[in-house]
Amino acid sequence: MSILAVGTVAFDRIETPFGKRDRALGGSAMYITMAARFFTPHPRIVAVVGADFPEEYMSVLESSGIDLSGLEVDGKGKTFAWGGKYHYDLNQRDTLYTDLNVLASFSPVLPDSFVNSRVVCLGNLHPAVQLRVLDQVESPGFVLCDTMNYWIESTPDALREVLARVDCLAINDSEARELSGEPNLVRAARLIRDMGPNIVIVKKGEHGALMFTEEEVFAVPAYPLEDIQDPTGAGDAFMGGFAGYLDAANSFGSDDLKNALVFGSAVASCCVESFGPERLLALAMTDIENRINAFRTLTTIPASQIQVRYSALH
Ligand code: AMP
């Protein structure tokens, strides 16, 4: 069992109606591995930080059991920094700034110990960097990919190359519509599947997610929480939970994928309960299990009596 995530490790500035954080530990690869570690030991991170990345954050990652052999420290520059401000409708977010810094010249070289990774998560990054990682892993069992509107618009050809080589694409509903040029999500997913990924997961924020495969569609809700502090990283935590579960299951059949989707949604729902990775850092496996049980109660449809009643009338 081994999972690798390439993406960002960042300083995040987060503003929500419920509070603020500055220079919080963030980044797609951080959230993916922080979520995956509940299911599979020592998730491998591939990312870059600058000379300003504090020892304290290194220790947080290390003590969380994340394998940092692929975390490059570029002493010549600053760490990637991102700022986002959420509206009262937490599905609405304005990007305050994106300072690429050391990410601008990031060209990952995988440590030898990472090339045999079984599950590979290509977090939101330039598709050329995602391809570079794909070129270095040896016959992975399952490859997942995330992207965003910026890459859909600015690097469509490289993105198509990535899509042709992945098993699963997990993207937001608006991105699925943009990538496919199709407003209906069912048709959009079919068009995206034609681009390469056998599985398409469409994330719909507080409305849950849909998973499309060749045979079926499966839906998972987002857990209806009373107190959401900060949605940052929910999509990445979802990906980490999904991928981590699959790696632990060591099998990628229909039931594994469905269970992985529920576990991904459970971890994501925990992530948004505090700012940045604060909740993920404090989380125990029992919290995730409790959330899974709550999902079961939320979604179980009791056996229908309608046929019996109808028969009684005739
Ligand atoms: P999400 O809420 O799922 O969009 O993830 C937010 C996380 O992604 C934050 O921790 C950011 O540091 C990171 N992030 C924001 N913009 C980018 C980008 N353009 N490329 C890679 N990571 C990003």
CSV table of N, CA and C in Angstrom, one decimal, residues 47-53 58 71-80 100-107:
chain,number,residue,atom,x,y,z
A,47,ALA,N,6.0,18.1,-3.5
A,47,ALA,CA,5.7,19.5,-3.5
A,47,ALA,C,7.0,20.3,-3.3
A,48,VAL,N,6.8,21.6,-3.3
A,48,VAL,CA,8.0,22.5,-3.1
A,48,VAL,C,7.6,23.6,-2.1
A,49,VAL,N,8.5,23.9,-1.2
A,49,VAL,CA,8.3,25.1,-0.4
A,49,VAL,C,9.6,26.0,-0.5
A,50,GLY,N,9.5,27.2,0.0
A,50,GLY,CA,10.6,28.1,0.0
A,50,GLY,C,11.4,28.1,1.3
A,51,ALA,N,12.4,29.0,1.3
A,51,ALA,CA,13.3,29.1,2.5
A,51,ALA,C,12.6,29.6,3.7
A,52,ASP,N,11.4,30.3,3.4
A,52,ASP,CA,10.6,30.9,4.5
A,52,ASP,C,9.7,29.9,5.2
A,53,PHE,N,9.7,28.6,4.7
A,53,PHE,CA,8.7,27.6,5.3
A,53,PHE,C,9.2,27.3,6.7
A,58,MET,N,7.0,22.1,9.2
A,58,MET,CA,7.7,20.9,8.8
A,58,MET,C,7.3,19.8,9.9
A,71,LEU,N,9.4,16.4,-0.6
A,71,LEU,CA,9.1,17.8,-0.3
A,71,LEU,C,10.4,18.6,-0.5
A,72,GLU,N,10.5,19.3,-1.7
A,72,GLU,CA,11.7,20.0,-2.0
A,72,GLU,C,11.7,21.4,-1.3
A,73,VAL,N,12.9,21.8,-0.7
A,73,VAL,CA,13.0,23.1,-0.2
A,73,VAL,C,13.8,23.9,-1.1
A,74,ASP,N,13.2,24.9,-1.8
A,74,ASP,CA,13.9,25.7,-2.7
A,74,ASP,C,14.4,27.0,-2.0
A,75,GLY,N,15.7,27.0,-1.6
A,75,GLY,CA,16.2,28.0,-0.8
A,75,GLY,C,16.3,29.4,-1.4
A,76,LYS,N,16.0,29.4,-2.7
A,76,LYS,CA,16.2,30.7,-3.5
A,76,LYS,C,14.9,31.5,-3.5
A,77,GLY,N,13.8,30.9,-3.0
A,77,GLY,CA,12.5,31.6,-3.2
A,77,GLY,C,11.6,31.5,-2.0
A,78,LYS,N,10.4,32.0,-2.2
A,78,LYS,CA,9.4,32.0,-1.1
A,78,LYS,C,8.4,30.9,-1.4
A,79,THR,N,7.7,30.5,-0.4
A,79,THR,CA,6.7,29.4,-0.5
A,79,THR,C,5.4,30.0,-1.2
A,80,PHE,N,4.8,29.1,-2.0
A,80,PHE,CA,3.5,29.5,-2.7
A,80,PHE,C,2.6,30.0,-1.6
A,100,LEU,N,2.8,32.5,-6.9
A,100,LEU,CA,3.3,31.2,-7.2
A,100,LEU,C,4.7,31.0,-6.6
A,101,ASN,N,5.5,32.1,-6.5
A,101,ASN,CA,6.8,32.0,-5.9
A,101,ASN,C,7.6,30.8,-6.4
A,102,VAL,N,8.0,29.9,-5.5
A,102,VAL,CA,8.9,28.7,-5.9
A,102,VAL,C,8.1,27.8,-6.8
A,103,LEU,N,6.8,27.9,-6.8
A,103,LEU,CA,6.0,26.9,-7.6
A,103,LEU,C,6.2,27.2,-9.1
A,104,ALA,N,6.6,28.5,-9.4
A,104,ALA,CA,6.7,28.9,-10.8
A,104,ALA,C,7.8,28.0,-11.5
A,105,SER,N,8.8,27.6,-10.8
A,105,SER,CA,9.9,26.8,-11.5
A,105,SER,C,9.9,25.4,-11.0
A,106,PHE,N,8.8,24.9,-10.4
A,106,PHE,CA,8.8,23.6,-9.8
A,106,PHE,C,8.8,22.5,-10.9
A,107,SER,N,9.8,21.6,-10.8
A,107,SER,CA,9.9,20.5,-11.7
A,107,SER,C,10.2,19.3,-10.9
